[in-house]
mmCIF file of C-alpha atoms in Angstrom:
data_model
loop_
_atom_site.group_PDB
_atom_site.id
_atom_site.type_symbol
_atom_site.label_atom_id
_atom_site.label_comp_id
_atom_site.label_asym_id
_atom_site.label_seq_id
_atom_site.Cartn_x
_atom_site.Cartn_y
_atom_site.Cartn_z
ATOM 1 C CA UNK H 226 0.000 0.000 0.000
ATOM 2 C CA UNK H 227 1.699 3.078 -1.008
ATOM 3 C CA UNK H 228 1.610 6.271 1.839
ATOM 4 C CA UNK H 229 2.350 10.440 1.632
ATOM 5 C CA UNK H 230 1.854 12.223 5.000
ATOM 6 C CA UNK H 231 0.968 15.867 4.574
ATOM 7 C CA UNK H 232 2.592 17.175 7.190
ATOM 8 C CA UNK H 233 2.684 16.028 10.796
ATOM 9 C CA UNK H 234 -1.603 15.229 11.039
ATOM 10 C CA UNK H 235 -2.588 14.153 7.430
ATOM 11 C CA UNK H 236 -1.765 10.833 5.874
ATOM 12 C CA UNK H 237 -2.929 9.802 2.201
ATOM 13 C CA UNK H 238 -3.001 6.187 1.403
ATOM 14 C CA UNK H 239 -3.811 4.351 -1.716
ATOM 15 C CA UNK H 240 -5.846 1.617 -2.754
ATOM 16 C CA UNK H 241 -7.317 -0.491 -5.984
ATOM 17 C CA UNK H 242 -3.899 0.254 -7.831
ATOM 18 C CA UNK H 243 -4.164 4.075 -6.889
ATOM 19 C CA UNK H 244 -7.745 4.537 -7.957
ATOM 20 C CA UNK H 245 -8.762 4.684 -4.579
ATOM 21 C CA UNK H 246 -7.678 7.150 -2.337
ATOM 22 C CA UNK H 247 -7.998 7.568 1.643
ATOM 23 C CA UNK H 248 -7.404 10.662 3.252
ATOM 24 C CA UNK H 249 -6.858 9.780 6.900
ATOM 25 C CA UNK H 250 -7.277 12.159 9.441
ATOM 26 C CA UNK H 251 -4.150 11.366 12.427
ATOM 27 C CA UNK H 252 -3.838 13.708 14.683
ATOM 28 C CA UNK H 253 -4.591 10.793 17.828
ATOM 29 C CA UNK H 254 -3.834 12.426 20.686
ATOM 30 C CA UNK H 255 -6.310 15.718 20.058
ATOM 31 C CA UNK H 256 -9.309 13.186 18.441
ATOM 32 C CA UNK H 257 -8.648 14.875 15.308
ATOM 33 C CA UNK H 258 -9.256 18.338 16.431
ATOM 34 C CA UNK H 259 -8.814 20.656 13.162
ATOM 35 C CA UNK H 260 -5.828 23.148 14.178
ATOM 36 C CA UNK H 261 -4.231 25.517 12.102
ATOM 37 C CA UNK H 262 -1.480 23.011 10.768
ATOM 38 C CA UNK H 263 -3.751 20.141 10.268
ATOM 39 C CA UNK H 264 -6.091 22.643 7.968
ATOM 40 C CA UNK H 265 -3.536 23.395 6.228
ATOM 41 C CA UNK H 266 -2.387 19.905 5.495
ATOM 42 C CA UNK H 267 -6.036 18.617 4.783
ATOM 43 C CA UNK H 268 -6.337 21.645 2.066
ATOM 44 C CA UNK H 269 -2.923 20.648 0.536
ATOM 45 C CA UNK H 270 -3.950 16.587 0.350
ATOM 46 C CA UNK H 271 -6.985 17.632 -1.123
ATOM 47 C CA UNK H 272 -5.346 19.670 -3.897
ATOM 48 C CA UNK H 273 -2.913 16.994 -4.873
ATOM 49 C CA UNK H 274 -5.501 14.271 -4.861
ATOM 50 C CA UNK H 275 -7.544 16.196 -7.073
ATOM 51 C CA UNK H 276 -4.322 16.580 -9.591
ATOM 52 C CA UNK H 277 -3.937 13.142 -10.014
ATOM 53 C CA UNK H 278 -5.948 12.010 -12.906
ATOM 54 C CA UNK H 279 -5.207 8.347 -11.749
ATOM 55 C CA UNK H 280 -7.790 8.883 -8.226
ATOM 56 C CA UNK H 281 -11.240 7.985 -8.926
ATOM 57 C CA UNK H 282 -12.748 8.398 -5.257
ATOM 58 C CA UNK H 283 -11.558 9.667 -2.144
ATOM 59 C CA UNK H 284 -12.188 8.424 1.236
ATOM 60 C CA UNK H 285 -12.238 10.447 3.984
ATOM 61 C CA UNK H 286 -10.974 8.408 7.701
ATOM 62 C CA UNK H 287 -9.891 8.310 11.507
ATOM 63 C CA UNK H 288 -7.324 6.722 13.051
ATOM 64 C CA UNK H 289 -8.916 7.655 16.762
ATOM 65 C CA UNK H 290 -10.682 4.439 17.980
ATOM 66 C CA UNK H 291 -13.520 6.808 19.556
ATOM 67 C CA UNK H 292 -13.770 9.911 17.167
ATOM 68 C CA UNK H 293 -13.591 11.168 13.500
ATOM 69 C CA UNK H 294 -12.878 14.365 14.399
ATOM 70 C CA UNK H 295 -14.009 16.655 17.297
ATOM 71 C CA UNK H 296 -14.076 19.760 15.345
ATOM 72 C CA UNK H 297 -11.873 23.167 15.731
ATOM 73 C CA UNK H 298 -8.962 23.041 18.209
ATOM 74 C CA UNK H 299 -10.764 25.287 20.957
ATOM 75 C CA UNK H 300 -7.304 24.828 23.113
ATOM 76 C CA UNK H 301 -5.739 26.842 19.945
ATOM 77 C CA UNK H 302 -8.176 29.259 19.675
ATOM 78 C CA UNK H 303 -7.946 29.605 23.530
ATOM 79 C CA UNK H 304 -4.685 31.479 22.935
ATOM 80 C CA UNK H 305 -5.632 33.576 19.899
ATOM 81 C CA UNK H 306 -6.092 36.881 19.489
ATOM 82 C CA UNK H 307 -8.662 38.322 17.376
ATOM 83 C CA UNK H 308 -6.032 39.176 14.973
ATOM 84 C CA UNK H 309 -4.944 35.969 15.436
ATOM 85 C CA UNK H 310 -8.462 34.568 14.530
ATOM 86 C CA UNK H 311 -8.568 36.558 11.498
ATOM 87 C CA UNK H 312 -5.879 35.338 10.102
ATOM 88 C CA UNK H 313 -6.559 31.673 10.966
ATOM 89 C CA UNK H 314 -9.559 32.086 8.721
ATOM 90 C CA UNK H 315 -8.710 31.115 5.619
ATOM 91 C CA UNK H 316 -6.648 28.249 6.480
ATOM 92 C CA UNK H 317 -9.401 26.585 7.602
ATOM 93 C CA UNK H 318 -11.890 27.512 5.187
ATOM 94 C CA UNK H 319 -8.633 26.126 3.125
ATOM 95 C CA UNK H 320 -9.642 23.010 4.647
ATOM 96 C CA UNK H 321 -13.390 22.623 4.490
ATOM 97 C CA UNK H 322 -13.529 23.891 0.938
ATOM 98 C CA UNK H 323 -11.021 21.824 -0.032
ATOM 99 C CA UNK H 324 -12.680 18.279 0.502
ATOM 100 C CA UNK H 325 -15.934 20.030 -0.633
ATOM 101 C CA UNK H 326 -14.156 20.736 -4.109
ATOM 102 C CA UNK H 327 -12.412 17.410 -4.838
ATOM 103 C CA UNK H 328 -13.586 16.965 -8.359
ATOM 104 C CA UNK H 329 -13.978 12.773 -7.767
ATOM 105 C CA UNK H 330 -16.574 11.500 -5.655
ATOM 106 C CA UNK H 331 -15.871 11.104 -1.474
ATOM 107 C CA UNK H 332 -17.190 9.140 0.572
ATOM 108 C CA UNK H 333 -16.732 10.009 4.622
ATOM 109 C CA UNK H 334 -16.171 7.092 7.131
ATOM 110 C CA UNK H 335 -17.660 8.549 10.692
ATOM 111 C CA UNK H 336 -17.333 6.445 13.348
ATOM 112 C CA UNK H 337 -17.606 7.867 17.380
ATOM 113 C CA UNK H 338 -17.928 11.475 17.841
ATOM 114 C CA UNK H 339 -18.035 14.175 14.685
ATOM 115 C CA UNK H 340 -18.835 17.487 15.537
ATOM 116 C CA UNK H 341 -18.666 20.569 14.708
ATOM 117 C CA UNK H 342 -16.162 20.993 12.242
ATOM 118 C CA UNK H 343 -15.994 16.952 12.058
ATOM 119 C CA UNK H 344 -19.361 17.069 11.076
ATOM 120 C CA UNK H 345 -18.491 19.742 8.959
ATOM 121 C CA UNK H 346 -15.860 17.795 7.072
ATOM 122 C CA UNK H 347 -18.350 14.894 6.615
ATOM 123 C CA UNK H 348 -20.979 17.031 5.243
ATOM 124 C CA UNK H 349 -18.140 18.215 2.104
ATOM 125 C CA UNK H 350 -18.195 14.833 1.091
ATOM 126 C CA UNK H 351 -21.014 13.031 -1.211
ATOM 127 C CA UNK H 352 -21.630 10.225 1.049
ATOM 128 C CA UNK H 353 -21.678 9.519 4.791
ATOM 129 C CA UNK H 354 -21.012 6.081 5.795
ATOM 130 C CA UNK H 355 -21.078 5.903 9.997
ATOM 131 C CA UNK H 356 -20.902 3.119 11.978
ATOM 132 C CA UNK H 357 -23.452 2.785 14.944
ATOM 133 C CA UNK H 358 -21.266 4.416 17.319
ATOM 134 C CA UNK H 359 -21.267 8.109 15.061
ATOM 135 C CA UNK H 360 -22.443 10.317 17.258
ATOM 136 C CA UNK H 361 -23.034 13.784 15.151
ATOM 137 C CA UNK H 362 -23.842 17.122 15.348
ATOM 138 C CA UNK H 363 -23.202 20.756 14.641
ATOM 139 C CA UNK H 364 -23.095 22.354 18.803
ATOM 140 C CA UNK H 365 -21.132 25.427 17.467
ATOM 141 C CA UNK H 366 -23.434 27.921 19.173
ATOM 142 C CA UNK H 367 -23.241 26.206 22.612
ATOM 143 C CA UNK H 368 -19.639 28.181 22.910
ATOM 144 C CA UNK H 369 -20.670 31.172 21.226
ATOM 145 C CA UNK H 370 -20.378 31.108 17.152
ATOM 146 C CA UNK H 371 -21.998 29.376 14.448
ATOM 147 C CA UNK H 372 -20.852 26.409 12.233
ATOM 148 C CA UNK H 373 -18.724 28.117 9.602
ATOM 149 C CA UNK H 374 -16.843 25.412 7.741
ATOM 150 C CA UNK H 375 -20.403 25.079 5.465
ATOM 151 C CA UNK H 376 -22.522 23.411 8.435
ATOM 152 C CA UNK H 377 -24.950 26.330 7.839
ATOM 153 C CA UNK H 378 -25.162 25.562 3.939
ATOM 154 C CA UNK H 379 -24.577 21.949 3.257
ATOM 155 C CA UNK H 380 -27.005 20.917 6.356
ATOM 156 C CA UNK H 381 -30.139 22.466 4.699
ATOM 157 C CA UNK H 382 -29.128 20.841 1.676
ATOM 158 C CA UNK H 383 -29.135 17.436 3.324
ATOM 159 C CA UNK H 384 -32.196 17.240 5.338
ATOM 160 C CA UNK H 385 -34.203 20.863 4.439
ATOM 161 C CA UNK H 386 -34.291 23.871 5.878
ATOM 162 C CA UNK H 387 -36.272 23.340 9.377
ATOM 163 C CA UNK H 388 -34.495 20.229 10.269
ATOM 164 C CA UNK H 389 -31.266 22.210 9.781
ATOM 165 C CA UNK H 390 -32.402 25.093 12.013
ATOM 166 C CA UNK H 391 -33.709 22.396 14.661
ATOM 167 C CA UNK H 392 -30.452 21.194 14.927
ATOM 168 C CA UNK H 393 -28.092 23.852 14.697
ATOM 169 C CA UNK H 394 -30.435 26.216 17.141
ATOM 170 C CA UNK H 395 -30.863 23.491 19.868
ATOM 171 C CA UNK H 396 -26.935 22.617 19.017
ATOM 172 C CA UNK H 397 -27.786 18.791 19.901
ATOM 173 C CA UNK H 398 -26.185 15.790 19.320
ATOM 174 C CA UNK H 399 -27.981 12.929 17.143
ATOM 175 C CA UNK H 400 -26.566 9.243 17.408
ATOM 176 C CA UNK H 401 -26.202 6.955 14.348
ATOM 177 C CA UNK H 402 -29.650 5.314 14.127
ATOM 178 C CA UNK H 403 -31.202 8.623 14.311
ATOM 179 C CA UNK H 404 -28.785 10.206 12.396
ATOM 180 C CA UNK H 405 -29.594 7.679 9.122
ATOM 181 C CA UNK H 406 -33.493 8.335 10.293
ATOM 182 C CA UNK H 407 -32.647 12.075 9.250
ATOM 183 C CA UNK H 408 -31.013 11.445 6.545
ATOM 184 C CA UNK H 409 -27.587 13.131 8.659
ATOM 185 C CA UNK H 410 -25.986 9.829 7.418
ATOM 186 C CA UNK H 411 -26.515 7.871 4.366
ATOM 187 C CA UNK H 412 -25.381 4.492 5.090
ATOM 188 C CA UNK H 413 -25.611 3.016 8.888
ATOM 189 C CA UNK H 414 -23.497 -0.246 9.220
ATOM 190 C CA UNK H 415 -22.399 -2.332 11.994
ATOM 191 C CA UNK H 416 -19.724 -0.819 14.840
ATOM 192 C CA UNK H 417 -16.202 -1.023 13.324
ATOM 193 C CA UNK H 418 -17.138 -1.107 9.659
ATOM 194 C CA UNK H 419 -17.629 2.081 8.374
ATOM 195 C CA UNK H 420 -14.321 2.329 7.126
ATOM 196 C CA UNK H 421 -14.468 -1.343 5.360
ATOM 197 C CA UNK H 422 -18.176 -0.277 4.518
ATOM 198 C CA UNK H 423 -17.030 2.959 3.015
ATOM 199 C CA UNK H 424 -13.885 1.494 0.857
ATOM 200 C CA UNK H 425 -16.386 -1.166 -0.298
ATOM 201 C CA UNK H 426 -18.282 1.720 -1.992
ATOM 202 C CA UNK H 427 -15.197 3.566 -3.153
ATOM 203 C CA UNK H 428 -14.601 0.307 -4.884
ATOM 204 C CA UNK H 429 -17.536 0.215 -6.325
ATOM 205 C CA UNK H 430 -17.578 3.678 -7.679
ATOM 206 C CA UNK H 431 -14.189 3.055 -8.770
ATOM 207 C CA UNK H 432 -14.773 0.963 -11.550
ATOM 208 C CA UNK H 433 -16.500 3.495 -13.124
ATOM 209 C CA UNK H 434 -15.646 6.037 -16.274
ATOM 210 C CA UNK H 435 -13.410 8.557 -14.330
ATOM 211 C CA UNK H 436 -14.503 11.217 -17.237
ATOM 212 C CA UNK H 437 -18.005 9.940 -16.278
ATOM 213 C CA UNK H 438 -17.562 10.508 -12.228
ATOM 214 C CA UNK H 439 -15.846 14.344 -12.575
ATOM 215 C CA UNK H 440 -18.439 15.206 -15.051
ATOM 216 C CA UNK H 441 -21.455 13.876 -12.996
ATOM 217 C CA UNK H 442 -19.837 15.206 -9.850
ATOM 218 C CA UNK H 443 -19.714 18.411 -11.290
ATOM 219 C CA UNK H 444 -23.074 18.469 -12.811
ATOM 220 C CA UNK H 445 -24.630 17.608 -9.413
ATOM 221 C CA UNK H 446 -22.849 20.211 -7.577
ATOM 222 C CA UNK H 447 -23.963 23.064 -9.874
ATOM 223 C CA UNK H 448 -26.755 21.802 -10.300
ATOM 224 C CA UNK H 449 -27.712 22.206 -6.343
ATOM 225 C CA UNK H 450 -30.017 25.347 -6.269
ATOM 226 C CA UNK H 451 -30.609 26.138 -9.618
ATOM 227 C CA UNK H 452 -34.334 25.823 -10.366
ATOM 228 C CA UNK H 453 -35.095 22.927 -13.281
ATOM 229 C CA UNK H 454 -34.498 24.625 -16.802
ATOM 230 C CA UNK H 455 -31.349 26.005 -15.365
ATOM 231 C CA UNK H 456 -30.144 22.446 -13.989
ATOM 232 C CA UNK H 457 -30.591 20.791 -16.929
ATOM 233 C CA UNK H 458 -28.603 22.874 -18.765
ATOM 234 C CA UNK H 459 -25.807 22.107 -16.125
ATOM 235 C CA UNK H 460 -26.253 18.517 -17.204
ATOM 236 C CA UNK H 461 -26.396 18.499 -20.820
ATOM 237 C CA UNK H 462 -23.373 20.675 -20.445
ATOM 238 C CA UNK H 463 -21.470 18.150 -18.363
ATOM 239 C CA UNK H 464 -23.094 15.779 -20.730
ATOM 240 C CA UNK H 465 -21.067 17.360 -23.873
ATOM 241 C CA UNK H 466 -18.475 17.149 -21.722
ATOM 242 C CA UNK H 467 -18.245 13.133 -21.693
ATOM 243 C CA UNK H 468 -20.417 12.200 -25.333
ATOM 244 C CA UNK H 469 -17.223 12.366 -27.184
ATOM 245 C CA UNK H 470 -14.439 11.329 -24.727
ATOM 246 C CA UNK H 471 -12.227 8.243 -24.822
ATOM 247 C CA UNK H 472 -13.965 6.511 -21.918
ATOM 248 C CA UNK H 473 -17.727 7.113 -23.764
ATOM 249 C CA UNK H 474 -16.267 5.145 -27.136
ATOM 250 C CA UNK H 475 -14.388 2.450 -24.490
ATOM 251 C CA UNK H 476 -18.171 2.089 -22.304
ATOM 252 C CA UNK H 477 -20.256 1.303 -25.571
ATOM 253 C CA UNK H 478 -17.468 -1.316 -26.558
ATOM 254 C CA UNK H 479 -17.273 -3.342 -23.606
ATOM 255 C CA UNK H 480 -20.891 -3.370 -23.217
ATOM 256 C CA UNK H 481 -21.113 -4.480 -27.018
ATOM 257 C CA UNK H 482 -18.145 -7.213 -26.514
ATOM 258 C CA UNK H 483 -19.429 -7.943 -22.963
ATOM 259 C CA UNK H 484 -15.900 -7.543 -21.293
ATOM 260 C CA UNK H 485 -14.850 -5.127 -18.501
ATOM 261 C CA UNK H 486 -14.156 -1.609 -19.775
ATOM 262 C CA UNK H 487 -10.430 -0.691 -19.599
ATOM 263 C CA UNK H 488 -10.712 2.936 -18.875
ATOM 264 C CA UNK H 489 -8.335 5.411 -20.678
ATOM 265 C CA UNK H 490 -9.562 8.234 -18.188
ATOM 266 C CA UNK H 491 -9.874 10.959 -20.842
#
Protein backbone atom coordinates (compact mmCIF):
# COMPACT_ATOMS: atom_id res chain seq x y z
CA UNK A 1 0.00 0.00 0.00
CA UNK A 2 1.70 3.08 -1.01
CA UNK A 3 1.61 6.27 1.84
CA UNK A 4 2.35 10.44 1.63
CA UNK A 5 1.85 12.22 5.00
CA UNK A 6 0.97 15.87 4.57
CA UNK A 7 2.59 17.17 7.19
CA UNK A 8 2.68 16.03 10.80
CA UNK A 9 -1.60 15.23 11.04
CA UNK A 10 -2.59 14.15 7.43
CA UNK A 11 -1.77 10.83 5.87
CA UNK A 12 -2.93 9.80 2.20
CA UNK A 13 -3.00 6.19 1.40
CA UNK A 14 -3.81 4.35 -1.72
CA UNK A 15 -5.85 1.62 -2.75
CA UNK A 16 -7.32 -0.49 -5.98
CA UNK A 17 -3.90 0.25 -7.83
CA UNK A 18 -4.16 4.07 -6.89
CA UNK A 19 -7.74 4.54 -7.96
CA UNK A 20 -8.76 4.68 -4.58
CA UNK A 21 -7.68 7.15 -2.34
CA UNK A 22 -8.00 7.57 1.64
CA UNK A 23 -7.40 10.66 3.25
CA UNK A 24 -6.86 9.78 6.90
CA UNK A 25 -7.28 12.16 9.44
CA UNK A 26 -4.15 11.37 12.43
CA UNK A 27 -3.84 13.71 14.68
CA UNK A 28 -4.59 10.79 17.83
CA UNK A 29 -3.83 12.43 20.69
CA UNK A 30 -6.31 15.72 20.06
CA UNK A 31 -9.31 13.19 18.44
CA UNK A 32 -8.65 14.87 15.31
CA UNK A 33 -9.26 18.34 16.43
CA UNK A 34 -8.81 20.66 13.16
CA UNK A 35 -5.83 23.15 14.18
CA UNK A 36 -4.23 25.52 12.10
CA UNK A 37 -1.48 23.01 10.77
CA UNK A 38 -3.75 20.14 10.27
CA UNK A 39 -6.09 22.64 7.97
CA UNK A 40 -3.54 23.39 6.23
CA UNK A 41 -2.39 19.91 5.50
CA UNK A 42 -6.04 18.62 4.78
CA UNK A 43 -6.34 21.64 2.07
CA UNK A 44 -2.92 20.65 0.54
CA UNK A 45 -3.95 16.59 0.35
CA UNK A 46 -6.98 17.63 -1.12
CA UNK A 47 -5.35 19.67 -3.90
CA UNK A 48 -2.91 16.99 -4.87
CA UNK A 49 -5.50 14.27 -4.86
CA UNK A 50 -7.54 16.20 -7.07
CA UNK A 51 -4.32 16.58 -9.59
CA UNK A 52 -3.94 13.14 -10.01
CA UNK A 53 -5.95 12.01 -12.91
CA UNK A 54 -5.21 8.35 -11.75
CA UNK A 55 -7.79 8.88 -8.23
CA UNK A 56 -11.24 7.99 -8.93
CA UNK A 57 -12.75 8.40 -5.26
CA UNK A 58 -11.56 9.67 -2.14
CA UNK A 59 -12.19 8.42 1.24
CA UNK A 60 -12.24 10.45 3.98
CA UNK A 61 -10.97 8.41 7.70
CA UNK A 62 -9.89 8.31 11.51
CA UNK A 63 -7.32 6.72 13.05
CA UNK A 64 -8.92 7.65 16.76
CA UNK A 65 -10.68 4.44 17.98
CA UNK A 66 -13.52 6.81 19.56
CA UNK A 67 -13.77 9.91 17.17
CA UNK A 68 -13.59 11.17 13.50
CA UNK A 69 -12.88 14.37 14.40
CA UNK A 70 -14.01 16.65 17.30
CA UNK A 71 -14.08 19.76 15.34
CA UNK A 72 -11.87 23.17 15.73
CA UNK A 73 -8.96 23.04 18.21
CA UNK A 74 -10.76 25.29 20.96
CA UNK A 75 -7.30 24.83 23.11
CA UNK A 76 -5.74 26.84 19.95
CA UNK A 77 -8.18 29.26 19.67
CA UNK A 78 -7.95 29.60 23.53
CA UNK A 79 -4.68 31.48 22.93
CA UNK A 80 -5.63 33.58 19.90
CA UNK A 81 -6.09 36.88 19.49
CA UNK A 82 -8.66 38.32 17.38
CA UNK A 83 -6.03 39.18 14.97
CA UNK A 84 -4.94 35.97 15.44
CA UNK A 85 -8.46 34.57 14.53
CA UNK A 86 -8.57 36.56 11.50
CA UNK A 87 -5.88 35.34 10.10
CA UNK A 88 -6.56 31.67 10.97
CA UNK A 89 -9.56 32.09 8.72
CA UNK A 90 -8.71 31.12 5.62
CA UNK A 91 -6.65 28.25 6.48
CA UNK A 92 -9.40 26.58 7.60
CA UNK A 93 -11.89 27.51 5.19
CA UNK A 94 -8.63 26.13 3.12
CA UNK A 95 -9.64 23.01 4.65
CA UNK A 96 -13.39 22.62 4.49
CA UNK A 97 -13.53 23.89 0.94
CA UNK A 98 -11.02 21.82 -0.03
CA UNK A 99 -12.68 18.28 0.50
CA UNK A 100 -15.93 20.03 -0.63
CA UNK A 101 -14.16 20.74 -4.11
CA UNK A 102 -12.41 17.41 -4.84
CA UNK A 103 -13.59 16.97 -8.36
CA UNK A 104 -13.98 12.77 -7.77
CA UNK A 105 -16.57 11.50 -5.65
CA UNK A 106 -15.87 11.10 -1.47
CA UNK A 107 -17.19 9.14 0.57
CA UNK A 108 -16.73 10.01 4.62
CA UNK A 109 -16.17 7.09 7.13
CA UNK A 110 -17.66 8.55 10.69
CA UNK A 111 -17.33 6.45 13.35
CA UNK A 112 -17.61 7.87 17.38
CA UNK A 113 -17.93 11.47 17.84
CA UNK A 114 -18.03 14.17 14.69
CA UNK A 115 -18.84 17.49 15.54
CA UNK A 116 -18.67 20.57 14.71
CA UNK A 117 -16.16 20.99 12.24
CA UNK A 118 -15.99 16.95 12.06
CA UNK A 119 -19.36 17.07 11.08
CA UNK A 120 -18.49 19.74 8.96
CA UNK A 121 -15.86 17.79 7.07
CA UNK A 122 -18.35 14.89 6.62
CA UNK A 123 -20.98 17.03 5.24
CA UNK A 124 -18.14 18.22 2.10
CA UNK A 125 -18.20 14.83 1.09
CA UNK A 126 -21.01 13.03 -1.21
CA UNK A 127 -21.63 10.23 1.05
CA UNK A 128 -21.68 9.52 4.79
CA UNK A 129 -21.01 6.08 5.80
CA UNK A 130 -21.08 5.90 10.00
CA UNK A 131 -20.90 3.12 11.98
CA UNK A 132 -23.45 2.78 14.94
CA UNK A 133 -21.27 4.42 17.32
CA UNK A 134 -21.27 8.11 15.06
CA UNK A 135 -22.44 10.32 17.26
CA UNK A 136 -23.03 13.78 15.15
CA UNK A 137 -23.84 17.12 15.35
CA UNK A 138 -23.20 20.76 14.64
CA UNK A 139 -23.09 22.35 18.80
CA UNK A 140 -21.13 25.43 17.47
CA UNK A 141 -23.43 27.92 19.17
CA UNK A 142 -23.24 26.21 22.61
CA UNK A 143 -19.64 28.18 22.91
CA UNK A 144 -20.67 31.17 21.23
CA UNK A 145 -20.38 31.11 17.15
CA UNK A 146 -22.00 29.38 14.45
CA UNK A 147 -20.85 26.41 12.23
CA UNK A 148 -18.72 28.12 9.60
CA UNK A 149 -16.84 25.41 7.74
CA UNK A 150 -20.40 25.08 5.47
CA UNK A 151 -22.52 23.41 8.44
CA UNK A 152 -24.95 26.33 7.84
CA UNK A 153 -25.16 25.56 3.94
CA UNK A 154 -24.58 21.95 3.26
CA UNK A 155 -27.01 20.92 6.36
CA UNK A 156 -30.14 22.47 4.70
CA UNK A 157 -29.13 20.84 1.68
CA UNK A 158 -29.14 17.44 3.32
CA UNK A 159 -32.20 17.24 5.34
CA UNK A 160 -34.20 20.86 4.44
CA UNK A 161 -34.29 23.87 5.88
CA UNK A 162 -36.27 23.34 9.38
CA UNK A 163 -34.50 20.23 10.27
CA UNK A 164 -31.27 22.21 9.78
CA UNK A 165 -32.40 25.09 12.01
CA UNK A 166 -33.71 22.40 14.66
CA UNK A 167 -30.45 21.19 14.93
CA UNK A 168 -28.09 23.85 14.70
CA UNK A 169 -30.43 26.22 17.14
CA UNK A 170 -30.86 23.49 19.87
CA UNK A 171 -26.93 22.62 19.02
CA UNK A 172 -27.79 18.79 19.90
CA UNK A 173 -26.19 15.79 19.32
CA UNK A 174 -27.98 12.93 17.14
CA UNK A 175 -26.57 9.24 17.41
CA UNK A 176 -26.20 6.96 14.35
CA UNK A 177 -29.65 5.31 14.13
CA UNK A 178 -31.20 8.62 14.31
CA UNK A 179 -28.78 10.21 12.40
CA UNK A 180 -29.59 7.68 9.12
CA UNK A 181 -33.49 8.33 10.29
CA UNK A 182 -32.65 12.07 9.25
CA UNK A 183 -31.01 11.44 6.54
CA UNK A 184 -27.59 13.13 8.66
CA UNK A 185 -25.99 9.83 7.42
CA UNK A 186 -26.51 7.87 4.37
CA UNK A 187 -25.38 4.49 5.09
CA UNK A 188 -25.61 3.02 8.89
CA UNK A 189 -23.50 -0.25 9.22
CA UNK A 190 -22.40 -2.33 11.99
CA UNK A 191 -19.72 -0.82 14.84
CA UNK A 192 -16.20 -1.02 13.32
CA UNK A 193 -17.14 -1.11 9.66
CA UNK A 194 -17.63 2.08 8.37
CA UNK A 195 -14.32 2.33 7.13
CA UNK A 196 -14.47 -1.34 5.36
CA UNK A 197 -18.18 -0.28 4.52
CA UNK A 198 -17.03 2.96 3.02
CA UNK A 199 -13.89 1.49 0.86
CA UNK A 200 -16.39 -1.17 -0.30
CA UNK A 201 -18.28 1.72 -1.99
CA UNK A 202 -15.20 3.57 -3.15
CA UNK A 203 -14.60 0.31 -4.88
CA UNK A 204 -17.54 0.22 -6.33
CA UNK A 205 -17.58 3.68 -7.68
CA UNK A 206 -14.19 3.06 -8.77
CA UNK A 207 -14.77 0.96 -11.55
CA UNK A 208 -16.50 3.50 -13.12
CA UNK A 209 -15.65 6.04 -16.27
CA UNK A 210 -13.41 8.56 -14.33
CA UNK A 211 -14.50 11.22 -17.24
CA UNK A 212 -18.01 9.94 -16.28
CA UNK A 213 -17.56 10.51 -12.23
CA UNK A 214 -15.85 14.34 -12.57
CA UNK A 215 -18.44 15.21 -15.05
CA UNK A 216 -21.45 13.88 -13.00
CA UNK A 217 -19.84 15.21 -9.85
CA UNK A 218 -19.71 18.41 -11.29
CA UNK A 219 -23.07 18.47 -12.81
CA UNK A 220 -24.63 17.61 -9.41
CA UNK A 221 -22.85 20.21 -7.58
CA UNK A 222 -23.96 23.06 -9.87
CA UNK A 223 -26.76 21.80 -10.30
CA UNK A 224 -27.71 22.21 -6.34
CA UNK A 225 -30.02 25.35 -6.27
CA UNK A 226 -30.61 26.14 -9.62
CA UNK A 227 -34.33 25.82 -10.37
CA UNK A 228 -35.10 22.93 -13.28
CA UNK A 229 -34.50 24.62 -16.80
CA UNK A 230 -31.35 26.01 -15.36
CA UNK A 231 -30.14 22.45 -13.99
CA UNK A 232 -30.59 20.79 -16.93
CA UNK A 233 -28.60 22.87 -18.76
CA UNK A 234 -25.81 22.11 -16.12
CA UNK A 235 -26.25 18.52 -17.20
CA UNK A 236 -26.40 18.50 -20.82
CA UNK A 237 -23.37 20.68 -20.44
CA UNK A 238 -21.47 18.15 -18.36
CA UNK A 239 -23.09 15.78 -20.73
CA UNK A 240 -21.07 17.36 -23.87
CA UNK A 241 -18.48 17.15 -21.72
CA UNK A 242 -18.24 13.13 -21.69
CA UNK A 243 -20.42 12.20 -25.33
CA UNK A 244 -17.22 12.37 -27.18
CA UNK A 245 -14.44 11.33 -24.73
CA UNK A 246 -12.23 8.24 -24.82
CA UNK A 247 -13.96 6.51 -21.92
CA UNK A 248 -17.73 7.11 -23.76
CA UNK A 249 -16.27 5.14 -27.14
CA UNK A 250 -14.39 2.45 -24.49
CA UNK A 251 -18.17 2.09 -22.30
CA UNK A 252 -20.26 1.30 -25.57
CA UNK A 253 -17.47 -1.32 -26.56
CA UNK A 254 -17.27 -3.34 -23.61
CA UNK A 255 -20.89 -3.37 -23.22
CA UNK A 256 -21.11 -4.48 -27.02
CA UNK A 257 -18.14 -7.21 -26.51
CA UNK A 258 -19.43 -7.94 -22.96
CA UNK A 259 -15.90 -7.54 -21.29
CA UNK A 260 -14.85 -5.13 -18.50
CA UNK A 261 -14.16 -1.61 -19.78
CA UNK A 262 -10.43 -0.69 -19.60
CA UNK A 263 -10.71 2.94 -18.88
CA UNK A 264 -8.34 5.41 -20.68
CA UNK A 265 -9.56 8.23 -18.19
CA UNK A 266 -9.87 10.96 -20.84
Amino acid sequence: MNEERFGEFVLVRRHEQGRVAELVLDRPKAMNAVSTEMARSIAGACTALGEDRDVRVVVLTSTHERAFCVGADLKERNSFSDADLVRQRPVTRGAYTGVLEVPVPTVAAVHGFALGGGFELALACDVIVADRTAVVGLPEVSVGVIPGGGGTQLLPRRVGAARAAELIFSARRVEAAEAGELGLVDQVVEEGRDREAALELASRIAGNSPVGLRAAKRALRLGQGLDLRAGLEVEDAAWRAVAFSGDRAEGVAAFNEKRKPEWPGE
